[in-house]
mmCIF file with all atom_site columns, C-alpha atoms in Angstrom:
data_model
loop_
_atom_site.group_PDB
_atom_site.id
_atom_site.type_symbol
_atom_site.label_atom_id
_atom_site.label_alt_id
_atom_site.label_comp_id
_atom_site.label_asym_id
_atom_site.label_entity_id
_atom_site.label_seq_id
_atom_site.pdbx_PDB_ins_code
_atom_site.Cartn_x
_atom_site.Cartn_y
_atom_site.Cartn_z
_atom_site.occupancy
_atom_site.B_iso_or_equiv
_atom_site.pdbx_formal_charge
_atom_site.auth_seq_id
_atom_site.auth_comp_id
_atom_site.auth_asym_id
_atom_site.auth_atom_id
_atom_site.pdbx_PDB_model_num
ATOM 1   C CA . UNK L 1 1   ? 126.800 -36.182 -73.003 1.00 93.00 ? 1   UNK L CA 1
ATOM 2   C CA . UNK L 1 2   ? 124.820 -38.443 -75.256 1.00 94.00 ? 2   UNK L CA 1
ATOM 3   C CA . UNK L 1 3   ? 124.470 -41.200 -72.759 1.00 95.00 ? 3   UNK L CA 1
ATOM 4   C CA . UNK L 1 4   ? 123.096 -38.074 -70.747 1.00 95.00 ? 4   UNK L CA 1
ATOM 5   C CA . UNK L 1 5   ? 120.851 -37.140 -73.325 1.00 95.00 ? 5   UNK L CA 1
ATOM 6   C CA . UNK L 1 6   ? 119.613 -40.765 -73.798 1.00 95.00 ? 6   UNK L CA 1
ATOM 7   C CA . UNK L 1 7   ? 119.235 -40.954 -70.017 1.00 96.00 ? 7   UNK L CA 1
ATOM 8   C CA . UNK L 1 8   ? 116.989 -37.646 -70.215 1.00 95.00 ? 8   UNK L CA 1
ATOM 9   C CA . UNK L 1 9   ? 114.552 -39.119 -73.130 1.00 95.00 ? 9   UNK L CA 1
ATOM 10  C CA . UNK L 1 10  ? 114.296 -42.275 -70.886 1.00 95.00 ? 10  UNK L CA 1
ATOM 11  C CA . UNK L 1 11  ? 113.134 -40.757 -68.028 1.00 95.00 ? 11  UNK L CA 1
ATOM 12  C CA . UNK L 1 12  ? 110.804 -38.526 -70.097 1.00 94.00 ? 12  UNK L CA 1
ATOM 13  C CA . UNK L 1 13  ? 109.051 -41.517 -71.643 1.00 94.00 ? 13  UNK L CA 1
ATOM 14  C CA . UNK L 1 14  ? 109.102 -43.491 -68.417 1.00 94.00 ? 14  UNK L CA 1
ATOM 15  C CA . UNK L 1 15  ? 107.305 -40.258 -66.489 1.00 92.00 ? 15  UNK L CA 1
ATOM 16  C CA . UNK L 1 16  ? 104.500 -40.607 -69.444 1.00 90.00 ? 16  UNK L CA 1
ATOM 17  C CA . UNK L 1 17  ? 103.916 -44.179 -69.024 1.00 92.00 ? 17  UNK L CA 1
ATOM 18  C CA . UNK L 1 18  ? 103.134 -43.822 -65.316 1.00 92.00 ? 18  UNK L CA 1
ATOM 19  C CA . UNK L 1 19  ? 101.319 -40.984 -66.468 1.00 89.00 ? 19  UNK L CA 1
ATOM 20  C CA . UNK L 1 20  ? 99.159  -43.091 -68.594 1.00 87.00 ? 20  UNK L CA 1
ATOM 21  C CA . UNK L 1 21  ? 99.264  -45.767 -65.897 1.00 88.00 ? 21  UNK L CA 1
ATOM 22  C CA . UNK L 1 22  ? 97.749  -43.546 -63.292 1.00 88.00 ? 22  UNK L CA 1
ATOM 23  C CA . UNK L 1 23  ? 95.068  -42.837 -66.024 1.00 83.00 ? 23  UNK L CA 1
ATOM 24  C CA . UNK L 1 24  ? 94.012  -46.291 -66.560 1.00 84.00 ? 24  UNK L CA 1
ATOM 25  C CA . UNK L 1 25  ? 93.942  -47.116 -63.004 1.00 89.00 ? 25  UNK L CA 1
ATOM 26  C CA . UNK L 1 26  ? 91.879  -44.008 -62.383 1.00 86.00 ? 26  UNK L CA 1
ATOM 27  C CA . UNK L 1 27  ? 89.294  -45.066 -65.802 1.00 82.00 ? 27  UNK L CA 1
ATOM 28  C CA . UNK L 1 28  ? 89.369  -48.601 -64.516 1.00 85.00 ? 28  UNK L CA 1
ATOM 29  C CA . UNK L 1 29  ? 88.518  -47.808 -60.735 1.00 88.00 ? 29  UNK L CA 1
ATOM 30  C CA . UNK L 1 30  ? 85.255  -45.962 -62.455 1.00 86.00 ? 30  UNK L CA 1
ATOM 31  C CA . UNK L 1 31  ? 84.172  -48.442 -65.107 1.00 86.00 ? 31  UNK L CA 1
ATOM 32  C CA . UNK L 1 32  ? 83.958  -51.117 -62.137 1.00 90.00 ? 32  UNK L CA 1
ATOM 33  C CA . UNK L 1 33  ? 81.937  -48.694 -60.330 1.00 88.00 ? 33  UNK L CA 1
ATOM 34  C CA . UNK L 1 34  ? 79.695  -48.175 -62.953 1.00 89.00 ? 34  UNK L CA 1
ATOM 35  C CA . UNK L 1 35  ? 79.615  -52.243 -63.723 1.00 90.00 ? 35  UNK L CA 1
ATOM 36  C CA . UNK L 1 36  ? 78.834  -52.619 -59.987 1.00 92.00 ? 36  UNK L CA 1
ATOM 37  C CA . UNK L 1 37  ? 76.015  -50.365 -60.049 1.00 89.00 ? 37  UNK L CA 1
ATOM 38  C CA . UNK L 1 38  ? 74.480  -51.547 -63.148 1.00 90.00 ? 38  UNK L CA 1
ATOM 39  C CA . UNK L 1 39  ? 74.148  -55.027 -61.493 1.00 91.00 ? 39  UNK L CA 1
ATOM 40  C CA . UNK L 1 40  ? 72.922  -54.111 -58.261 1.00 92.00 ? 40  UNK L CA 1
ATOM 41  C CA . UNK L 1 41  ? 69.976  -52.684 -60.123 1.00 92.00 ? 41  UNK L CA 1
ATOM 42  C CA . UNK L 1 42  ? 66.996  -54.574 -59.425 1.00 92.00 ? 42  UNK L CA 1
ATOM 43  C CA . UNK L 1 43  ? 64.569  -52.968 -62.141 1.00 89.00 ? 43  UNK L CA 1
ATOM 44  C CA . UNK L 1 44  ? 65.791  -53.399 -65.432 1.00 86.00 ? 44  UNK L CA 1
ATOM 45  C CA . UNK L 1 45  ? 63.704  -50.600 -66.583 1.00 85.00 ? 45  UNK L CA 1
ATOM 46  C CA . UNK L 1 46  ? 66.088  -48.056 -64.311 1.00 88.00 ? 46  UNK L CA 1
ATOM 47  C CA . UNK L 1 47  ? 68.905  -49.337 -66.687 1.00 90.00 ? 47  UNK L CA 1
ATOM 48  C CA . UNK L 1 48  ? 68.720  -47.212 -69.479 1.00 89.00 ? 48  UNK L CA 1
ATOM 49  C CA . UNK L 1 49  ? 68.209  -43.752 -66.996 1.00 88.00 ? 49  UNK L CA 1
ATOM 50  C CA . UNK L 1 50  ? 71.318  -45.098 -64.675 1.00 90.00 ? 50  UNK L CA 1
ATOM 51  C CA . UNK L 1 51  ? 73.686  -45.846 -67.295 1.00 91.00 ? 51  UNK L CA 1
ATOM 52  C CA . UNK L 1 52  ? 73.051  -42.475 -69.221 1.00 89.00 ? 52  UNK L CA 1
ATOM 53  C CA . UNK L 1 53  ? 72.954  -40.375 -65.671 1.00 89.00 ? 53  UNK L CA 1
ATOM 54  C CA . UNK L 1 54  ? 76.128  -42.578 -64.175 1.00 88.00 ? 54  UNK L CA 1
ATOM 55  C CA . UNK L 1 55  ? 77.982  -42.117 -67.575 1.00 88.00 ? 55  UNK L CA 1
ATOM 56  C CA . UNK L 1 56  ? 77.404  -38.317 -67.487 1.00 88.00 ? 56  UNK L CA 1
ATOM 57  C CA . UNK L 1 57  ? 78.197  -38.156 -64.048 1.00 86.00 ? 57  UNK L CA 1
ATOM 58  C CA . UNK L 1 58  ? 81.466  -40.229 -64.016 1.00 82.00 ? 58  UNK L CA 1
ATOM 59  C CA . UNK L 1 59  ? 83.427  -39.032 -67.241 1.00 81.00 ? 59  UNK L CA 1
ATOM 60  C CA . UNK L 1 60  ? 81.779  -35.160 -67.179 1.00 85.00 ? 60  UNK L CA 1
ATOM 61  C CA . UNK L 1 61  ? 79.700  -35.560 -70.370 1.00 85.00 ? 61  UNK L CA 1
ATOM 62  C CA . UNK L 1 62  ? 76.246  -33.437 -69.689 1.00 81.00 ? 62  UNK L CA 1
ATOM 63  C CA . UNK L 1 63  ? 75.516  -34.274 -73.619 1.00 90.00 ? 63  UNK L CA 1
ATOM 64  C CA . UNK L 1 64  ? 74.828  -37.972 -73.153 1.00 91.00 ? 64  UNK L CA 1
ATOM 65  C CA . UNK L 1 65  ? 71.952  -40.070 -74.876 1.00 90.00 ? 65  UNK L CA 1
ATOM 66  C CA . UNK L 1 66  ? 70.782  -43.340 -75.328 1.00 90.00 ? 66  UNK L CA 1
ATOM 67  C CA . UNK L 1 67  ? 68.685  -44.634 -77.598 1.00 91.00 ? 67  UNK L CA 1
ATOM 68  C CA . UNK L 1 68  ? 67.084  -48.637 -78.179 1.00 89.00 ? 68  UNK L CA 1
ATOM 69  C CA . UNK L 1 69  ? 64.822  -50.719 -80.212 1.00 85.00 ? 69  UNK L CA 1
ATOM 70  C CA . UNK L 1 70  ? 63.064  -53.986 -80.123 1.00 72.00 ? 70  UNK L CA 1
ATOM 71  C CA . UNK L 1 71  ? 62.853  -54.032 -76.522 1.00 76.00 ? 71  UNK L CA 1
ATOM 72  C CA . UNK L 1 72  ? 60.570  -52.896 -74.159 1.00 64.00 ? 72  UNK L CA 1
ATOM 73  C CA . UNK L 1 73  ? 58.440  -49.568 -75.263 1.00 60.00 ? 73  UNK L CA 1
ATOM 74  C CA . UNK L 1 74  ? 57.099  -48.936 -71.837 1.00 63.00 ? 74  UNK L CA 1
ATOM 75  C CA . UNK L 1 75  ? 59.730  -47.022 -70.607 1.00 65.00 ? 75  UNK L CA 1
ATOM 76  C CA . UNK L 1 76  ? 59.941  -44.001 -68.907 1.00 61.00 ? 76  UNK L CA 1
ATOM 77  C CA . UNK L 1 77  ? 62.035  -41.393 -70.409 1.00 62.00 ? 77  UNK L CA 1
ATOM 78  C CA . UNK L 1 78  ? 62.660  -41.113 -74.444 1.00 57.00 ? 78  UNK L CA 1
ATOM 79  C CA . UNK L 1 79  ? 65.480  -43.967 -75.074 1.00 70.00 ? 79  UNK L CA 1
ATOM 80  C CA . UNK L 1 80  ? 62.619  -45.729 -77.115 1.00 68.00 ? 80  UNK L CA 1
ATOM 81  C CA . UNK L 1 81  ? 61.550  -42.605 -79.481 1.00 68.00 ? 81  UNK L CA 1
ATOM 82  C CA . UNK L 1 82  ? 60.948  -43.388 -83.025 1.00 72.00 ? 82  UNK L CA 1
ATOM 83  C CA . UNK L 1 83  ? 64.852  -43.944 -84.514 1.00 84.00 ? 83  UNK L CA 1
ATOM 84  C CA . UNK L 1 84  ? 64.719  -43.652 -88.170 1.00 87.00 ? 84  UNK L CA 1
ATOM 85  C CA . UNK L 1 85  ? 65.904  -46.701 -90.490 1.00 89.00 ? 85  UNK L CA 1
ATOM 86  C CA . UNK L 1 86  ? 68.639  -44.588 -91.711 1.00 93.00 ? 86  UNK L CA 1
ATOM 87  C CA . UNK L 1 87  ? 69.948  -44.134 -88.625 1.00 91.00 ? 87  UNK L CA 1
ATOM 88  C CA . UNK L 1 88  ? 69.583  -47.891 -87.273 1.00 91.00 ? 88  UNK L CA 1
ATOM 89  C CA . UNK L 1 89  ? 71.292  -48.415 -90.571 1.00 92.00 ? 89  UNK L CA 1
ATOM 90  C CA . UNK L 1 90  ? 73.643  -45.773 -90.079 1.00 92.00 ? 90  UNK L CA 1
ATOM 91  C CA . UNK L 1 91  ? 74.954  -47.841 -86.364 1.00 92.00 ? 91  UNK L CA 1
ATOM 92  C CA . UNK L 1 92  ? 74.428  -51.255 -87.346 1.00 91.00 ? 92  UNK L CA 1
ATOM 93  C CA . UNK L 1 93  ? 77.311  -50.446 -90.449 1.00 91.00 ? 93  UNK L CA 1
ATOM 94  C CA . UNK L 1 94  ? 79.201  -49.384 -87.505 1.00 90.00 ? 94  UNK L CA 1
ATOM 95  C CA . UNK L 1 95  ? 82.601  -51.678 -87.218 1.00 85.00 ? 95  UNK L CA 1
ATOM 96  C CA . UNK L 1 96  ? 83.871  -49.536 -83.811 1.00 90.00 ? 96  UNK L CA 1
ATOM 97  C CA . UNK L 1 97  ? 82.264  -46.456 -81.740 1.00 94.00 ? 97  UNK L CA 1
ATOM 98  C CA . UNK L 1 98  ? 82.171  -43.218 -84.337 1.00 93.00 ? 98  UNK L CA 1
ATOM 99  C CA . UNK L 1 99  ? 84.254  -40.579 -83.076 1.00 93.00 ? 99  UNK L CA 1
ATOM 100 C CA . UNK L 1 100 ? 84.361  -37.272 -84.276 1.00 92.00 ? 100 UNK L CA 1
ATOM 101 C CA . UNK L 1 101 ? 82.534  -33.632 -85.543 1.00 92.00 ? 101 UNK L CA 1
ATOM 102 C CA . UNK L 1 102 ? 78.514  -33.536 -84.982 1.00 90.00 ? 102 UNK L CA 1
ATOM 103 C CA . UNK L 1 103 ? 78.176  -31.522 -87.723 1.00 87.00 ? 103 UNK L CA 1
ATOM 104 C CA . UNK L 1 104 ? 76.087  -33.447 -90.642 1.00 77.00 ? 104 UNK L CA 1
ATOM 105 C CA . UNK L 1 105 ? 75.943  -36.302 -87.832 1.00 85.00 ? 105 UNK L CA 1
ATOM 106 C CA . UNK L 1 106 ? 72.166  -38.544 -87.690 1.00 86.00 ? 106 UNK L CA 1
ATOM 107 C CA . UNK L 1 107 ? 72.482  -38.736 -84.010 1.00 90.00 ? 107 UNK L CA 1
ATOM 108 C CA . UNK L 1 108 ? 74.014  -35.170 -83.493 1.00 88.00 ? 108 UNK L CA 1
ATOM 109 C CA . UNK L 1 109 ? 70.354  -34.133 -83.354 1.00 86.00 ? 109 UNK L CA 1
ATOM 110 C CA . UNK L 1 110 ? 69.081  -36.050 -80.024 1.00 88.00 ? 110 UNK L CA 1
ATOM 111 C CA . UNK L 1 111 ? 71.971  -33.883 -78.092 1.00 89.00 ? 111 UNK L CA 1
ATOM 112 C CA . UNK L 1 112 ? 72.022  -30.250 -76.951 1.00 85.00 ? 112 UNK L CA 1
ATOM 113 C CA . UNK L 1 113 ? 72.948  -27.328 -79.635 1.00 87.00 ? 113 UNK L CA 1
ATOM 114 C CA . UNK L 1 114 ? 76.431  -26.519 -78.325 1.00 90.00 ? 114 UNK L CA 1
ATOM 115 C CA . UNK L 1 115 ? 77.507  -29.933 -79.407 1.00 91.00 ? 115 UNK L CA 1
ATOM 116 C CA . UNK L 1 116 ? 80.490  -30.167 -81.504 1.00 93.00 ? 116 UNK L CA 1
ATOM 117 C CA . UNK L 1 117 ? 81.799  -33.260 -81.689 1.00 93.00 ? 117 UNK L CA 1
ATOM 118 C CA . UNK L 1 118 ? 80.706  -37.245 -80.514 1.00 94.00 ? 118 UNK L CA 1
ATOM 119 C CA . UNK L 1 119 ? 80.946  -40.558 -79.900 1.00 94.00 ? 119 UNK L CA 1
ATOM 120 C CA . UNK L 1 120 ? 78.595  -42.957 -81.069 1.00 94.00 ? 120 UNK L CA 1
ATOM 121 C CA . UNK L 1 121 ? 78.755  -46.574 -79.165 1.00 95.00 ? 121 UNK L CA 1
ATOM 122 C CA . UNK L 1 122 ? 76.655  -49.384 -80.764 1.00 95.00 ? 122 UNK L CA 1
ATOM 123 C CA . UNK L 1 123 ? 75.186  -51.350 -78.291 1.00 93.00 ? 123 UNK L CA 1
ATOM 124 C CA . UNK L 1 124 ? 74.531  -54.996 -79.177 1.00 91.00 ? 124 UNK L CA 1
ATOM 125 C CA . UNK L 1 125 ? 73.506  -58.423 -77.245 1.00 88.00 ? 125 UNK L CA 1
ATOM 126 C CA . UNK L 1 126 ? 76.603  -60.214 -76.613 1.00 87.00 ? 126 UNK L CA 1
ATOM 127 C CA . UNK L 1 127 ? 75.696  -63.490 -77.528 1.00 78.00 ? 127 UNK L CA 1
ATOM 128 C CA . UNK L 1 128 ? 74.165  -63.079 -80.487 1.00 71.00 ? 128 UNK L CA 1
ATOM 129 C CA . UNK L 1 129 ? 75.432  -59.094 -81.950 1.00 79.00 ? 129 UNK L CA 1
ATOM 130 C CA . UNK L 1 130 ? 72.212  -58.340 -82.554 1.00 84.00 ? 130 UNK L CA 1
ATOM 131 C CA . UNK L 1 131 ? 71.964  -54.474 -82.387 1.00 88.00 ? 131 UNK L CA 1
ATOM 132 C CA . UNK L 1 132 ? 69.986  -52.919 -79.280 1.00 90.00 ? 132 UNK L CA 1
ATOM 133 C CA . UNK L 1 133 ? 70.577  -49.585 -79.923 1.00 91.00 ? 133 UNK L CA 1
ATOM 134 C CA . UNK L 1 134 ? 73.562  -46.609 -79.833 1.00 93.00 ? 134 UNK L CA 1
ATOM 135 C CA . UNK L 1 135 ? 75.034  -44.494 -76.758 1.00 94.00 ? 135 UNK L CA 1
ATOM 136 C CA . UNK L 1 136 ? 75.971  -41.045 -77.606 1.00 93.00 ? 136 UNK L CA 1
ATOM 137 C CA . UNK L 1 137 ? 78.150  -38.984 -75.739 1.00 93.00 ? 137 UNK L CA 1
ATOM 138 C CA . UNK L 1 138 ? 78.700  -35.243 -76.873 1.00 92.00 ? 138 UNK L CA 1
ATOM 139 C CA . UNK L 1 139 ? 80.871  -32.768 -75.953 1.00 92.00 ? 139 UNK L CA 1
ATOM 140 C CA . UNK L 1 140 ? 80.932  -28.578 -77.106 1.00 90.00 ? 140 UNK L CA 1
ATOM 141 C CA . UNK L 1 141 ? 84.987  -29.113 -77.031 1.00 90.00 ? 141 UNK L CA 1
ATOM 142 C CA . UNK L 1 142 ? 85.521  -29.864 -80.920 1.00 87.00 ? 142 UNK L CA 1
ATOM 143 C CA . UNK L 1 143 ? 88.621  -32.135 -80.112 1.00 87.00 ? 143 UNK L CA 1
ATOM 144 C CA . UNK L 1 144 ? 87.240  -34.312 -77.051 1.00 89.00 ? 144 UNK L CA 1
ATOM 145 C CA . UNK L 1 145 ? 85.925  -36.930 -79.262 1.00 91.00 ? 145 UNK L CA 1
ATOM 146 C CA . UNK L 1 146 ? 87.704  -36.723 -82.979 1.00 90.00 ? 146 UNK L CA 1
ATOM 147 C CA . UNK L 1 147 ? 88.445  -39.359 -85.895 1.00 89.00 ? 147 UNK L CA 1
ATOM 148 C CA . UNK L 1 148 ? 92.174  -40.831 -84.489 1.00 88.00 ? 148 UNK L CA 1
ATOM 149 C CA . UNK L 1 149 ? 91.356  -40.989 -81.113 1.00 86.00 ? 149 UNK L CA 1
ATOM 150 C CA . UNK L 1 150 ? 91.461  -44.443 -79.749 1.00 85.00 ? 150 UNK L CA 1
ATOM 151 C CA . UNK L 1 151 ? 88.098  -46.402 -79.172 1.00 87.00 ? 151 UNK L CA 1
ATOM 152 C CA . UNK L 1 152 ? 89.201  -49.482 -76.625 1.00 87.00 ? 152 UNK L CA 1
ATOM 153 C CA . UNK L 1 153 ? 87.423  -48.023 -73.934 1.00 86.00 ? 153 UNK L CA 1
ATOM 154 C CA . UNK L 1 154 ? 84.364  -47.211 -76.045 1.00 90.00 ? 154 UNK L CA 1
ATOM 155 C CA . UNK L 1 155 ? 83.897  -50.641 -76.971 1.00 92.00 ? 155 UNK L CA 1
ATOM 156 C CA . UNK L 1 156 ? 84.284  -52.058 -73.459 1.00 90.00 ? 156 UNK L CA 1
ATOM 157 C CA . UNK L 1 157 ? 81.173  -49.349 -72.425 1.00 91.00 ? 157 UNK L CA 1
ATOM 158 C CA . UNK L 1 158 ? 79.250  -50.481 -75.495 1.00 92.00 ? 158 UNK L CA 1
ATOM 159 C CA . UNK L 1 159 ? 79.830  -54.249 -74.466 1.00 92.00 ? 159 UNK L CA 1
ATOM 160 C CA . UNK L 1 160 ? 78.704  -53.758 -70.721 1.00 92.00 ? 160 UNK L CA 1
ATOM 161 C CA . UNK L 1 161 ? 75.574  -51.523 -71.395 1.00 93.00 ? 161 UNK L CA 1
ATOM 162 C CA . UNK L 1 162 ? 74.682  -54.116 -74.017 1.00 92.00 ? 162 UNK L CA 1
ATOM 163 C CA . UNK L 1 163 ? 75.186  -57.143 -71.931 1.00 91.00 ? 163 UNK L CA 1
ATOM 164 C CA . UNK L 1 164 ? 73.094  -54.884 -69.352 1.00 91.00 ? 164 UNK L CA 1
ATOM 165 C CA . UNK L 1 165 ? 70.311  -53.924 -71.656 1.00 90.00 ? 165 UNK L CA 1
ATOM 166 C CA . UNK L 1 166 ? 69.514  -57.700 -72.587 1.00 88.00 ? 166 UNK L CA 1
ATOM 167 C CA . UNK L 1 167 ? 67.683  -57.626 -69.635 1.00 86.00 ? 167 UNK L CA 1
ATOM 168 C CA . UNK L 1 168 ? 64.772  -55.674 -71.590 1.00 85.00 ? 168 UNK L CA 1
ATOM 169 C CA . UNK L 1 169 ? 64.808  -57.278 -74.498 1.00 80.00 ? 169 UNK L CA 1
ATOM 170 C CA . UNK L 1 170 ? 62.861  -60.623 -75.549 1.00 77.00 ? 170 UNK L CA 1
ATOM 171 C CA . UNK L 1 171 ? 64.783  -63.679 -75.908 1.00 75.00 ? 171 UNK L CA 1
ATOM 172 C CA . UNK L 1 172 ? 67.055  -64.167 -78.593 1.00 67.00 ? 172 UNK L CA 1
ATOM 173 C CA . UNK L 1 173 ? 65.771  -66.681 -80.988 1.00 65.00 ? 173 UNK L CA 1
#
């Protein structure tokens, strides 16, 4: 009976790891999407539109914002509004993506009023870490994005829009 039992709890563990599997393979398939349309984009100006509109879009996150400084101003949409110091300072002291409540949050602001918790990616030029800006995803669900929640996949967003968005910004010195 215990060998049984043991037997039981092994096949209950296995079931979640191809579980989890299955996840990854589906969040992978999507991220190289995403990557692939990112680079086939000929106008770097469309970047910061596609990657908000692609990111809402392929994870089912309405709430989703972008905002950047020290590049290009011209843009079309808001991602280069006025960001205030506290809040650049507020991202740059960031060590991973900020998960959790947007209540009392300095970015909570730029998303809708349903909003109860985010995620906060910093986005920053890979060769250098200089900060180009911060992604924010929201959500009204108060437990899709909270404090424990792993941040892997965050970072690996945060990296490829960054690496993306060099394209607008001047030359690193």
């Amino acid at each position: 009976m215990v060998l049984r039992a043991k037997a039981k709890d092994l096949e209950w563990k296995l079931s979640g790891l191809v579980n989890n599997a299955s996840g990854n393979e589906k969040i992978t398939r999507t991220l190289t999407a995403w990557c692939a349309r990112m680079l086939a984009e000929p106008d770097a100006g469309k970047l910061p539109g596609l990657i908000v509109r692609h990111l809402a879009d392929l994870f089912g996150l309405p709430d989703t914002t972008l905002r950047l400084w020290g590049i290009d101003t011209r843009l079309p949409d808001h991602t280069t509004d006025d960001v205030s110091t506290e809040t650049k300072q507020w991202v740059e002291a960031l060590g991973a993506p900020y998960c959790g409540p947007a209540k009392d949050s300095l970015v909570a602001s730029w998303l809708g009023p349903d909003i109860q918790s985010i995620a906060a990616v910093p986005l920053r030029r890979p060769e250098a870490g200089a900060l180009l800006g911060v992604l924010v995803f929201g959500a009204a669900d108060g437990e899709r994005f909270t404090p424990d929640m792993g941040t892997a996949f965050l970072e690996i967003l945060g990296e490829l829009a960054g690496a993306a968005l060099t394209r607008l910004a001047p030359p690193a010195p």
